[in-house]
Tab-separated table of C-alpha atoms in Angstrom:
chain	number	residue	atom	x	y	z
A	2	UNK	CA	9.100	39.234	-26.244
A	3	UNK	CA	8.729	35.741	-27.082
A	4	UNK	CA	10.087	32.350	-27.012
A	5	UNK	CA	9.659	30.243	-29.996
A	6	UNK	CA	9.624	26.141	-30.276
A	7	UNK	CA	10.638	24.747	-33.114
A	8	UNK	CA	10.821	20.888	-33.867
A	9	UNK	CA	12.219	19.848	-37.657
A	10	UNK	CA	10.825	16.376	-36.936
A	11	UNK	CA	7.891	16.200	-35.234
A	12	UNK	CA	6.604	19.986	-35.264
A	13	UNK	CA	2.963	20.755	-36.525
A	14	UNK	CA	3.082	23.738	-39.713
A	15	UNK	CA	0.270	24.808	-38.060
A	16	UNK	CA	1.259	25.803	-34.739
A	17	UNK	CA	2.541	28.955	-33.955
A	18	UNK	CA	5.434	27.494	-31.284
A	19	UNK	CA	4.825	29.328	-28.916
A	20	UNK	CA	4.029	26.786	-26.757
A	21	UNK	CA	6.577	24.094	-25.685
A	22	UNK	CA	4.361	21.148	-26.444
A	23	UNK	CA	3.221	22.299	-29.397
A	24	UNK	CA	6.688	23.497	-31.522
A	25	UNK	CA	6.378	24.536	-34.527
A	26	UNK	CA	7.866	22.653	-37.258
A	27	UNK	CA	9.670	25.488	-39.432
A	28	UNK	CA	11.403	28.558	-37.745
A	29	UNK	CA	11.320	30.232	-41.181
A	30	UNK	CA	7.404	31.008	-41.019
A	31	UNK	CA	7.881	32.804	-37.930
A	32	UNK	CA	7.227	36.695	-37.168
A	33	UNK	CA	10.678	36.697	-35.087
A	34	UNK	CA	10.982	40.423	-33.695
A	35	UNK	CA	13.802	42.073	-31.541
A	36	UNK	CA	14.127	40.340	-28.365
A	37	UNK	CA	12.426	37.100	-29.135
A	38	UNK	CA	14.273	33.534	-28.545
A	39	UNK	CA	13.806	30.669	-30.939
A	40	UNK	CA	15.041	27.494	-29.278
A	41	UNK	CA	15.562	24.087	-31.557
A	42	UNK	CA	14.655	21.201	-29.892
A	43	UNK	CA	17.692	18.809	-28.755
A	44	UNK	CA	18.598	16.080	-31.219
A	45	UNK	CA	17.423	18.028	-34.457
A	46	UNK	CA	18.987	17.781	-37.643
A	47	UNK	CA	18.410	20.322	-40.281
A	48	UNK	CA	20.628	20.483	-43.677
A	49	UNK	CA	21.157	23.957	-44.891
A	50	UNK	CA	21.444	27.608	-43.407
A	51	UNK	CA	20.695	29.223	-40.345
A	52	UNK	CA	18.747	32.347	-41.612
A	53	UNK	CA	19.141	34.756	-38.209
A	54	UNK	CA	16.736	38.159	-37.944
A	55	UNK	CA	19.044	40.760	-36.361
A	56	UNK	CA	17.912	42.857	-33.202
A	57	UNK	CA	18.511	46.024	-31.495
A	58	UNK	CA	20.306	47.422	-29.262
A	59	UNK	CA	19.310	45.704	-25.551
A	60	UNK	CA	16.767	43.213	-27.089
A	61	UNK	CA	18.947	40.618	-29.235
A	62	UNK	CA	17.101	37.566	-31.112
A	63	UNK	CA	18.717	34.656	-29.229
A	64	UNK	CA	19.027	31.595	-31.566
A	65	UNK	CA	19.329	28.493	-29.336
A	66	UNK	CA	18.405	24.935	-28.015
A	67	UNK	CA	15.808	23.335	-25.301
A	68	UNK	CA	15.174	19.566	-24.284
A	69	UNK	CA	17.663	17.398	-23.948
A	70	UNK	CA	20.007	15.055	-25.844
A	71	UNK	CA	22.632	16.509	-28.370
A	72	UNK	CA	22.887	20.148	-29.921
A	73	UNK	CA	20.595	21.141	-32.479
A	74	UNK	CA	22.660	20.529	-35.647
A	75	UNK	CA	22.823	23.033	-38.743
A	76	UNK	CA	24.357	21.033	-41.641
A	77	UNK	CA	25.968	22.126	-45.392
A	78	UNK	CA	26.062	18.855	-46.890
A	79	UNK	CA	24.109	16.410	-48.911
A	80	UNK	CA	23.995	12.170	-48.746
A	81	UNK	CA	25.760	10.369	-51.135
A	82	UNK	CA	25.665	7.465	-49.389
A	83	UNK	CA	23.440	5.882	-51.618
A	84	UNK	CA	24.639	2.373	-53.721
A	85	UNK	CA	22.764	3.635	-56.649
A	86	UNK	CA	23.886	7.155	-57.429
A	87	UNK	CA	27.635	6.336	-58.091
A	88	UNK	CA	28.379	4.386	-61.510
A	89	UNK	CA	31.725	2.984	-62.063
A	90	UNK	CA	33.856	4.280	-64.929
A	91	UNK	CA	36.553	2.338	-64.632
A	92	UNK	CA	38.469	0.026	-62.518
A	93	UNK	CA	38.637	2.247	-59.205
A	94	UNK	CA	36.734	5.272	-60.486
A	95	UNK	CA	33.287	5.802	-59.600
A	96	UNK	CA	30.967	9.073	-60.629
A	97	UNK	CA	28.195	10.950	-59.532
A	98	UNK	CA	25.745	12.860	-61.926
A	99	UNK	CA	25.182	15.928	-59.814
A	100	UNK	CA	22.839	18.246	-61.708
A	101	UNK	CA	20.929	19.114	-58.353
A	102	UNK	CA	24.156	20.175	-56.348
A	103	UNK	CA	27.105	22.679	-56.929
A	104	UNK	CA	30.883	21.874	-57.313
A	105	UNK	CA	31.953	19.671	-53.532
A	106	UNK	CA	33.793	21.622	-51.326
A	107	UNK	CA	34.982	18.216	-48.871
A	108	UNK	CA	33.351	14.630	-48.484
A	109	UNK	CA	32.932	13.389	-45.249
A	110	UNK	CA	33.156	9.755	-44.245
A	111	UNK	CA	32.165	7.699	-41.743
A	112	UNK	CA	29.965	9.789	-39.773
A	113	UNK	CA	32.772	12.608	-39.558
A	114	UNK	CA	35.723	9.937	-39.350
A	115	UNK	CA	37.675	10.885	-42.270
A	116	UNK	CA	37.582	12.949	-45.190
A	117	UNK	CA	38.167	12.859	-49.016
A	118	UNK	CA	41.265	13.997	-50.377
A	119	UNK	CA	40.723	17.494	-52.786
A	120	UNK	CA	42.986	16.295	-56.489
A	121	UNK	CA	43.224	19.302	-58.901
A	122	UNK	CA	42.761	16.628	-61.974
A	123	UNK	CA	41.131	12.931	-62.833
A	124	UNK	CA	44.666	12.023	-63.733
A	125	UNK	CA	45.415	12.224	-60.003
A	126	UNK	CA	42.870	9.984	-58.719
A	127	UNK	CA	45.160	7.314	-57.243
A	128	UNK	CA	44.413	6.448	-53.839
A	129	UNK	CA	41.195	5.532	-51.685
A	130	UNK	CA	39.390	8.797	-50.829
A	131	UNK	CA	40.187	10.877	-53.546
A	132	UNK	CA	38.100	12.952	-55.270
A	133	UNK	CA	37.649	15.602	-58.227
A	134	UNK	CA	34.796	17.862	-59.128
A	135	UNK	CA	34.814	18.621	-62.947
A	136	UNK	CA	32.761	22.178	-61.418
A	137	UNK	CA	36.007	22.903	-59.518
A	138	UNK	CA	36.410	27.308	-59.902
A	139	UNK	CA	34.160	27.999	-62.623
A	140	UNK	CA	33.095	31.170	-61.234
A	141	UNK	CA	37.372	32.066	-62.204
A	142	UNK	CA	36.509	30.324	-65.398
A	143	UNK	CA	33.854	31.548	-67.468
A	144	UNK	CA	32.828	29.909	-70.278
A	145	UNK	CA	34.332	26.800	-69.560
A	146	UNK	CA	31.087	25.059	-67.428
A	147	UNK	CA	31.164	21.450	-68.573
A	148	UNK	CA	27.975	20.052	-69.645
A	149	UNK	CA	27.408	17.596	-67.027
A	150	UNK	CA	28.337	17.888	-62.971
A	151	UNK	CA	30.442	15.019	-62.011
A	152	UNK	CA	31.926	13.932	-58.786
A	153	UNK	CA	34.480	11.421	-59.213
A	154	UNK	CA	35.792	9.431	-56.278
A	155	UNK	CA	38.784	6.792	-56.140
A	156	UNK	CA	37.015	4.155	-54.145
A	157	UNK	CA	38.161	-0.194	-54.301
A	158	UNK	CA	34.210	-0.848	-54.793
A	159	UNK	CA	31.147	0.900	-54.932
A	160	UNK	CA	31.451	3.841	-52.342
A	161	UNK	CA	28.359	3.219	-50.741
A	162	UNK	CA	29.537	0.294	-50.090
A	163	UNK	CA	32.974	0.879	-48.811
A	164	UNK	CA	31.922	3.639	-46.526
A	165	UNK	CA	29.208	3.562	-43.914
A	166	UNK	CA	28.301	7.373	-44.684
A	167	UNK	CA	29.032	10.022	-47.306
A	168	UNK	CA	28.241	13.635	-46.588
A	169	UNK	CA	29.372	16.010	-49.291
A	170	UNK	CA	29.817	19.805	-48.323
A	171	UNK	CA	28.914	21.890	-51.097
A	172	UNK	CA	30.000	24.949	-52.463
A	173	UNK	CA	26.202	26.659	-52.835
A	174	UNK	CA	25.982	27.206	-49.155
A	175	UNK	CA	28.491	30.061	-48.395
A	176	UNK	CA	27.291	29.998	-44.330
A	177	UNK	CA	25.831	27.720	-42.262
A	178	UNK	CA	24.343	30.918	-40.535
A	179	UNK	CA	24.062	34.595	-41.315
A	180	UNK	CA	25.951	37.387	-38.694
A	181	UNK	CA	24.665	40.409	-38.086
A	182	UNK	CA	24.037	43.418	-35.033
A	183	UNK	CA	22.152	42.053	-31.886
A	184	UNK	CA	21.840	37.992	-32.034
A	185	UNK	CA	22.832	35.131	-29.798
A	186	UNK	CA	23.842	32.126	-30.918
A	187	UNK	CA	23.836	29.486	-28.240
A	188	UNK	CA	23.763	25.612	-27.742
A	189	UNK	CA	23.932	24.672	-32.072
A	190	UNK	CA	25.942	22.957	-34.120
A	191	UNK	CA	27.613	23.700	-37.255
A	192	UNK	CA	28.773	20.881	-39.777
A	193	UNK	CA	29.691	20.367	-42.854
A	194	UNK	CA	29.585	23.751	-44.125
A	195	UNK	CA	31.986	24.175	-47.828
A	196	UNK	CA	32.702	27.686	-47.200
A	197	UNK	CA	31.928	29.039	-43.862
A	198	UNK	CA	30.150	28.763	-40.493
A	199	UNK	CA	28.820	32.015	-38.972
A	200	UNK	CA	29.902	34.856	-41.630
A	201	UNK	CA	28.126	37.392	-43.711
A	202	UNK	CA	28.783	40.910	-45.194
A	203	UNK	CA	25.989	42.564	-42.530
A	204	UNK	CA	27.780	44.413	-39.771
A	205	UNK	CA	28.791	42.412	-36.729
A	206	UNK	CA	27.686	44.206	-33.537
A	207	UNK	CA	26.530	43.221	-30.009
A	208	UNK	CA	27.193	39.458	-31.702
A	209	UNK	CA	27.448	36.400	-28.734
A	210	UNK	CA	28.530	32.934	-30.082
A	211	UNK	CA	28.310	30.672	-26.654
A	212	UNK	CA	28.829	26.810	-26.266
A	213	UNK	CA	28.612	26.231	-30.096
A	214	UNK	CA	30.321	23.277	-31.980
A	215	UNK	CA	31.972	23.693	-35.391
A	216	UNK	CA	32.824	20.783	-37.441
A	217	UNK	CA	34.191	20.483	-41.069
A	218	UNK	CA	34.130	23.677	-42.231
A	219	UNK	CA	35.886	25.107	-45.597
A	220	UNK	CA	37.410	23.773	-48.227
A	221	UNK	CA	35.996	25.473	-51.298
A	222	UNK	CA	38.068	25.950	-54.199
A	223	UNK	CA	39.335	29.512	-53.914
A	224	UNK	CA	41.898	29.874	-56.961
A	225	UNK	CA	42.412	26.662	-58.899
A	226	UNK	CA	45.784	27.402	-60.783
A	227	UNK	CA	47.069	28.541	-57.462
A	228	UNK	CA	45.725	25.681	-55.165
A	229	UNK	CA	43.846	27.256	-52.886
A	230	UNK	CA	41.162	26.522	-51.058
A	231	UNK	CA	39.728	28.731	-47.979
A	232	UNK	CA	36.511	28.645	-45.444
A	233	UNK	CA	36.700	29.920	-41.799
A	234	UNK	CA	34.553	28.965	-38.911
A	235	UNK	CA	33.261	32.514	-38.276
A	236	UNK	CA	33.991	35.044	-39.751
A	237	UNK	CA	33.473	39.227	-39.191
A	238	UNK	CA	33.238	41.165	-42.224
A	239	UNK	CA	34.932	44.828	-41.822
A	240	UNK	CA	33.473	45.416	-38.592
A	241	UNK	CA	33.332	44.009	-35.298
A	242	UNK	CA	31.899	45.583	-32.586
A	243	UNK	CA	31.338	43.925	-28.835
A	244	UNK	CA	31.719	40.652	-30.189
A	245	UNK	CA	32.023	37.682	-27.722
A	246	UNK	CA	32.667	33.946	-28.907
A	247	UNK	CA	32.811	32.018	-25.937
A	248	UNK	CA	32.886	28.253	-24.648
A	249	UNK	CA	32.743	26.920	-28.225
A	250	UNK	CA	34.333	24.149	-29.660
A	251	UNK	CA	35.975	24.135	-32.924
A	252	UNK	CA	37.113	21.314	-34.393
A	253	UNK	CA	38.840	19.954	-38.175
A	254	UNK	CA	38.337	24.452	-39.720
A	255	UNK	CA	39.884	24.231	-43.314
A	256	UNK	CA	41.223	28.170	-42.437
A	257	UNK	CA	40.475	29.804	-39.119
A	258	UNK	CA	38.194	29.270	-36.457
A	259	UNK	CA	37.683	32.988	-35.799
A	260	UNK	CA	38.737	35.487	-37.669
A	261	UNK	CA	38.141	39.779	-38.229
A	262	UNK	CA	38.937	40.782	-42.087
A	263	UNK	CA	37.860	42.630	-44.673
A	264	UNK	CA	38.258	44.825	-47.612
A	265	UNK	CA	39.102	48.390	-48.334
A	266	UNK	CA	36.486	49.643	-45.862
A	267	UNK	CA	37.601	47.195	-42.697
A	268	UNK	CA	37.231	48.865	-39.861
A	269	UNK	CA	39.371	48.090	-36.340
A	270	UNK	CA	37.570	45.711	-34.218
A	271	UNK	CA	36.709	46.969	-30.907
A	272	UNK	CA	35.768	44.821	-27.687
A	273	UNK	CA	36.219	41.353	-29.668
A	274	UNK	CA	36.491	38.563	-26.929
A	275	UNK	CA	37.308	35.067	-27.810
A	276	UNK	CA	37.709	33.102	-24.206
A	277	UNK	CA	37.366	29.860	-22.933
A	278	UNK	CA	37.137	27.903	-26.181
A	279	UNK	CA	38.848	24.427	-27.819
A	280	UNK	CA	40.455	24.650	-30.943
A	281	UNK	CA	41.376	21.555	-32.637
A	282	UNK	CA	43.094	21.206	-35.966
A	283	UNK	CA	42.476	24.434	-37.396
A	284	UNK	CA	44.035	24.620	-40.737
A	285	UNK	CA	45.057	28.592	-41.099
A	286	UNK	CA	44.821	29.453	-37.303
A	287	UNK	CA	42.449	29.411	-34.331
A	288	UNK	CA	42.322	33.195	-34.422
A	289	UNK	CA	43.564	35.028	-37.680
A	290	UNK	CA	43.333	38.901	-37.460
A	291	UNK	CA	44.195	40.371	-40.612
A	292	UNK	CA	43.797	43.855	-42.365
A	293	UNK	CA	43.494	45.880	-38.830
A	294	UNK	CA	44.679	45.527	-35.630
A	295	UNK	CA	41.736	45.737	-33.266
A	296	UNK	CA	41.323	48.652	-30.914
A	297	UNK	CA	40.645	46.506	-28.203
A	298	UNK	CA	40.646	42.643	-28.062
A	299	UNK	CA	40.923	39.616	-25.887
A	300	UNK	CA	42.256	35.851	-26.323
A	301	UNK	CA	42.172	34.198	-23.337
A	302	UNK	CA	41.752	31.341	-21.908
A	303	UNK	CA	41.619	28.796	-24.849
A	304	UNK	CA	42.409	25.717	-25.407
A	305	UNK	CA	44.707	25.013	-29.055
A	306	UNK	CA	45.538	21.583	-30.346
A	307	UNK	CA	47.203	20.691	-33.642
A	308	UNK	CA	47.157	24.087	-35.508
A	309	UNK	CA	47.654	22.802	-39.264
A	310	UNK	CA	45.968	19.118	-39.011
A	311	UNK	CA	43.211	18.142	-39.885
A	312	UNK	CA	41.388	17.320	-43.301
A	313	UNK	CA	43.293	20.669	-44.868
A	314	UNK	CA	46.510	18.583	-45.190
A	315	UNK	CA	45.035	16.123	-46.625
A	316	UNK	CA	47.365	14.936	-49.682
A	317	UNK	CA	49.383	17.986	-48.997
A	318	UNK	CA	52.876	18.975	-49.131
A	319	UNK	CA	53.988	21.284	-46.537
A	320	UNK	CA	53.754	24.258	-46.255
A	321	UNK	CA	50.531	24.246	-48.078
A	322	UNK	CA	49.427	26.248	-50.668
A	323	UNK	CA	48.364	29.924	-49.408
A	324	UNK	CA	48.676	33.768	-50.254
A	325	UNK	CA	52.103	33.527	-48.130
A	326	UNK	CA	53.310	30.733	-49.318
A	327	UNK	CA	56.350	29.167	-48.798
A	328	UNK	CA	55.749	30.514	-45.648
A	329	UNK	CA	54.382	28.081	-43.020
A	330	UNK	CA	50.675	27.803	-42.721
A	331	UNK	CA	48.874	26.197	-39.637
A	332	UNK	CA	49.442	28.571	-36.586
A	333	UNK	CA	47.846	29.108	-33.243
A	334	UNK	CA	47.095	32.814	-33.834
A	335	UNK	CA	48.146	34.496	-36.586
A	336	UNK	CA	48.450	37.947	-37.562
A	337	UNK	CA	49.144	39.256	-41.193
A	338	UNK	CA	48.507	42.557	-43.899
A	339	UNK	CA	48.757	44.643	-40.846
A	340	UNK	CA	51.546	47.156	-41.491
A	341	UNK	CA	50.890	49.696	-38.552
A	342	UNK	CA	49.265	50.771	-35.897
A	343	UNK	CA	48.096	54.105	-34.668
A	344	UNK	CA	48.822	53.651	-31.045
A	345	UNK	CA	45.231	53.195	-29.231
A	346	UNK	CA	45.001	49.772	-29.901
A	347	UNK	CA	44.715	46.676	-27.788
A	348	UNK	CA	45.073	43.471	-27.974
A	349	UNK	CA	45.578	40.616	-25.147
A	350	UNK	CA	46.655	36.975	-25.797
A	351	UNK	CA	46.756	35.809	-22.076
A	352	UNK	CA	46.557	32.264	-19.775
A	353	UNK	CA	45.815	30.123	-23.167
A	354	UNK	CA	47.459	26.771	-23.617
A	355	UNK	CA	49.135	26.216	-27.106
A	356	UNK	CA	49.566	22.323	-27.623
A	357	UNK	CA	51.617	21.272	-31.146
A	358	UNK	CA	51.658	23.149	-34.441
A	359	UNK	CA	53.630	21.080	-36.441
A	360	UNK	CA	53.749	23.166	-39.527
A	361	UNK	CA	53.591	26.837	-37.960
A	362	UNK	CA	53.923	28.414	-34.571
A	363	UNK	CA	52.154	29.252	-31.640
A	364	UNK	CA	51.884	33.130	-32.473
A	365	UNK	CA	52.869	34.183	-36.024
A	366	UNK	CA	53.623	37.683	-36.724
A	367	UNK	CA	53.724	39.442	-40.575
A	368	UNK	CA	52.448	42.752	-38.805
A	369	UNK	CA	54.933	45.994	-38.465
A	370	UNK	CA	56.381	46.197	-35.052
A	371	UNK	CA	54.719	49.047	-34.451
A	372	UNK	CA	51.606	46.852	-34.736
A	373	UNK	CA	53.370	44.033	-32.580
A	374	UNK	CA	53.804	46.298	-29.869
A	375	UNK	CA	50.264	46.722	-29.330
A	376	UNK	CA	49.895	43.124	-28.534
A	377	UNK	CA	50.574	41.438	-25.462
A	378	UNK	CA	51.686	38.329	-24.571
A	379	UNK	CA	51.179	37.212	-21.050
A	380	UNK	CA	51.145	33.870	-18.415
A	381	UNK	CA	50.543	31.672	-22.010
A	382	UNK	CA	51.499	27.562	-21.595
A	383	UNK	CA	53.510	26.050	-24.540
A	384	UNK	CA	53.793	22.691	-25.980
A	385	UNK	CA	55.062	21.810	-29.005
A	386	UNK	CA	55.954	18.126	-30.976
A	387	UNK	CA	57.608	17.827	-34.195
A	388	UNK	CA	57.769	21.510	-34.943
A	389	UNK	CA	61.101	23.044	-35.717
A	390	UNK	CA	59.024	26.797	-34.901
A	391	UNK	CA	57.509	28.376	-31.255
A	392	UNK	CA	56.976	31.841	-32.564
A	393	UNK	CA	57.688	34.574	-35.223
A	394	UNK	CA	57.633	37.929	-33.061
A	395	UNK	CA	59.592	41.248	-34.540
A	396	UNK	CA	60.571	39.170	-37.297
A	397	UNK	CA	62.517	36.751	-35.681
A	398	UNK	CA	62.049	33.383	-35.946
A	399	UNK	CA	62.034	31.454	-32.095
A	400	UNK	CA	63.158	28.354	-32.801
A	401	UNK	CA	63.158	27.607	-28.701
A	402	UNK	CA	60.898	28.618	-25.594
A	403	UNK	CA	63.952	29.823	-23.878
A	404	UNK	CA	64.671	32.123	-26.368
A	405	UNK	CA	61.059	33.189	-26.696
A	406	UNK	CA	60.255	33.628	-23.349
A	407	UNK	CA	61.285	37.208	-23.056
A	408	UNK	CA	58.668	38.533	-25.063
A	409	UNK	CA	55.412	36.063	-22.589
A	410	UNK	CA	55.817	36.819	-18.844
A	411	UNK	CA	55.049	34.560	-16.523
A	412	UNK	CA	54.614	31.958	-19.465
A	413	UNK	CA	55.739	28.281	-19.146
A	414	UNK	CA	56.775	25.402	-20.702
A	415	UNK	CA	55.369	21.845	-20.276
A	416	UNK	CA	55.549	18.364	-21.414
A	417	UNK	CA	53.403	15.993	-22.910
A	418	UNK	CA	51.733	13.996	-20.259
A	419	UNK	CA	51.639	17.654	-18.458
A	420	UNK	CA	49.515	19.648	-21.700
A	421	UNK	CA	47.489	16.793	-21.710
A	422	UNK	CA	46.595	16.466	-18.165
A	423	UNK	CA	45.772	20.906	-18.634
A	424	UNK	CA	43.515	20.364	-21.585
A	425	UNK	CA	41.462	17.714	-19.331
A	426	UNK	CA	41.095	20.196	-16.499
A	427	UNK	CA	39.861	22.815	-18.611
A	428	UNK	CA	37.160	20.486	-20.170
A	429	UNK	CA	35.934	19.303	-16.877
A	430	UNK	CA	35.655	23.407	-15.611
A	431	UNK	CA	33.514	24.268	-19.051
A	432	UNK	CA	31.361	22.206	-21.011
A	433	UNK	CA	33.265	19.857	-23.036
C-alpha cells in the first residue's frame, strides 16, 4: 500500500510522489490501487473534479491532505474577474462571450461574500448582482441553443471593477468528486460546484466523508418554466451502504447537504451515519431522505443553522419554487415520497441542536405514519426566530415546542444567547 504526494503548484510531472519531498504534481497520472492514500498538500487549489479510484472491501483509497495551512481545495468554477472579458451593452448591462464554458449555475463574489441573483429573463435584470444565462435549460429545450453563450450581469460599472472577485460555478461539472464503494475522503474542500459536491450513479458502500468543507454548491437550472433549480452537497444514488459523513462543515448548499435518493431501483440505506457536523444555510435541508426510509440510520450530534438562507433565496419569494410547492422549503431534516415502511427500519435523529428555519421546520414529515413511526426523535435542542413552524410530524403542523414536545423526549427549548453559546461549545470539542 502506498501513500501518494501530490503538489498542484510546485510538484515535478516527473516524480512518482511517493516521496514527501518530492510530490508529484498531478494525482491523475498515478497507478492508485486498493488501499493506497493520496494526500494534497495544504494550501492547494485545483479547479475542477475530484476523480476518486474505488477500493475493496478492508483496503479503501483514502483521498486526503498533509502539511499545513488550509484544506486542499477542489473548485467548480471559473474567473471572471477579469476587466476585459465583460463588454457593456447598455447602461447597467454588461456581457460575457462564453464559448469555452457551459450555461452558470451561481456567481460568486467577493471571495465567497455574496452571490449573484439567478433572473429567468434579460427583462429582469434590475438590480446589482443579477444575472441571466441565455444557455439557461437547453438540455429541456432542444433546438433552441442560441448561437452565442452570453452571461449577462446587472452591475453600476464594469464588474471587474465593482467586485474584487468573480467565480462562476458552471453547469459542465456535475460533481466536484465522484462516490463510489471503499474511499475516504478526509481534510478537502469543496467549492463552487453548479450541481453537486460528492455524488455519482456508482454504488455508495464502505464510503467515509470526515472533516470536509462544502461551500456554494447547486444552483443549476433544473426546469426553467417551473423555476427550479437543484444541487446537493453529497449525494447517494440508490444505495447506501455503511456510509459515515462525519465532522464536516457545510455551509451556503442550494438543496441538501446530505441526502439518500434515487430512482425506481433505490434501495433502503443501511448503517448511514451523519454525526458531529455544522450545517449552515442549507437551502432544501441538512439531511433530505427521500424515496426509502433507511433500514438503519443515525443523525446525531449536529449542529443546524438557518435551514432555507443562504444564496438559494436569493431574489426569492417564499416558499420557493420546488416539486412541493406551496409547501415550505428550507427545513432541518426533511423527509418526503416515502409512503410506507415495512417495519425493520431505523432511523435515529438524537442530541442535535436545530437553530432558526425561517421558512420550514426543524423536522418535516410528507412520509406515511407508518414510515414516521420508524423514526425517532430523542434529547434534540430547539431554537427558532421568525418562523411561524417547529415541526410537521403525523401530519400535523406544530406551530409551538410545547405542543411538539411529546413526540422528542428529553428535548429542550432554548433562547438565543443560550443556542449560540451551544453552537460555540460544539466547535471548540470538534474541529471548527
Amino acid at each position: 500500500m502506498a501513500t501518494y504526494y501530490v503538489d498542484s503548484t510546485d510538484g515535478k510531472a516527473g516524480n512518482s510522489g511517493l516521496d514527501r519531498e518530492a510530490p508529484a504534481a498531478d494525482y491523475k497520472t498515478l497507478n492508485v490501487k486498493p488501499g493506497d492514500k493520496v494526500l494534497f498538500r495544504r494550501g492547494s487549489f485545483i479547479r475542477g473534479k475530484l476523480c476518486s479510484v474505488e477500493g475493496e472491501e478492508g483496503m479503501p483509497v483514502t483521498y486526503g491532505a498533509y502539511g499545513s495551512g488550509e484544506k486542499p481545495t477542489f473548485c467548480g468554477s471559473v474567473s471572471l474577474s477579469r476587466e476585459s472579458l465583460w463588454t457593456r451593452e447598455s447602461e447597467n448591462i454588461w456581457v460575457y462571450a462564453a464559448p469555452e464554458i457551459d450555461e452558470a449555475a451561481n456567481l460568486i463574489f467577493n471571495k465567497s461574500d455574496l452571490c449573484g441573483v439567478l433572473r429567468w429573463s434579460k427583462e429582469e435584470l434590475r438590480s446589482q448582482g443579477d444575472f441571466w444565462d441565455n444557455c439557461f435549460d437547453l438540455a429541456n429545450r432542444p433546438g433552441e441553443a442560441p448561437k452565442e453563450h452570453r452571461i449577462y450581469l446587472y452591475s453600476a460599472e464594469n464588474p471587474a471593477l465593482f467586485y474584487t472577485d468573480i467565480e462562476c460555478a458552471m453547469r459542465s461539472i456535475p460533481r466536484l468528486a465522484d462516490n463510489g464503494h471503499d474511499i475516504v475522503f478526509e481534510n478537502l474542500r469543496f467549492i463552487n460546484g453548479g450541481q453537486h459536491g460528492i455524488a455519482g450513479t456508482r454504488r455508495c458502500r464502505n464510503l467515509k466523508i470526515q472533516n470536509c468543507d462544502f461551500a456554494y454548491i447547486g444552483g443549476a437550472v433544473w426546469r426553467e418554466e417551473r423555476r427550479i433549480r437543484f444541487g446537493n452537497a453529497i449525494e447517494c444514488w440508490n444505495f447506501a451502504e455503511n456510509v459515515e459523513v462525519r465532522g464536516c462543515l457545510f455551509d451556503n448548499i442550494y438543496d441538501s447537504a446530505v441526502t439518500h435518493q434515487g430512482d425506481g431501483r433505490c434501495r433502503p440505506a443501511e448503517r448511514l451515519v451523519i454525526q458531529d457536523n455544522v450545517f449552515l444555510r442549507c437551502g432544501m435541508a441538512a439531511y433530505e431522505q427521500r424515496d426509502m426510509i433507511p433500514k438503519s440510520a443515525q443523525f446525531c450530534g449536529n449542529v443546524c443553522i438557518d435551514a432555507g438562507e443562504g444564496f438559494s433565496g436569493n431574489g426569492v419569494t417564499m416558499p420557493r419554487a420546488s416539486e412541493i410547492w406551496p409547501k415550505p422549503m428550507g427545513h432541518h431534516i426533511f423527509f418526503w415520497r416515502i409512503p410506507r415502511a415495512k417495519g425493520d427500519e431505523t432511523v435515529s435523529v438524537r442530541n442535535n441542536l436545530f437553530c432558526n428555519a425561517p421558512y420550514g421546520a426543524a423536522v418535516y414529515s410528507l412520509m406515511g405514519q407508518e414510515a414516521e413511526e420508524r423514526v425517532e426523535l430523542e434529547g434534540n435542542v430547539y431554537h427558532t426566530q421568525n418562523s411561524e413552524l417547529i415541526c410537521r410530524w403525523h401530519a400535523v403542523d406544530y406551530r409551538s415546542y410545547e405542543e411538539f414536545a411529546f413526540w422528542d423526549p428529553d428535548s429542550a427549548w432554548v433562547e438565543a444567547d443560550e443556542a449560540e453559546e451551544l453552537a460555540k461549545a460544539w466547535r471548540r470539542k470538534n474541529i471548527f
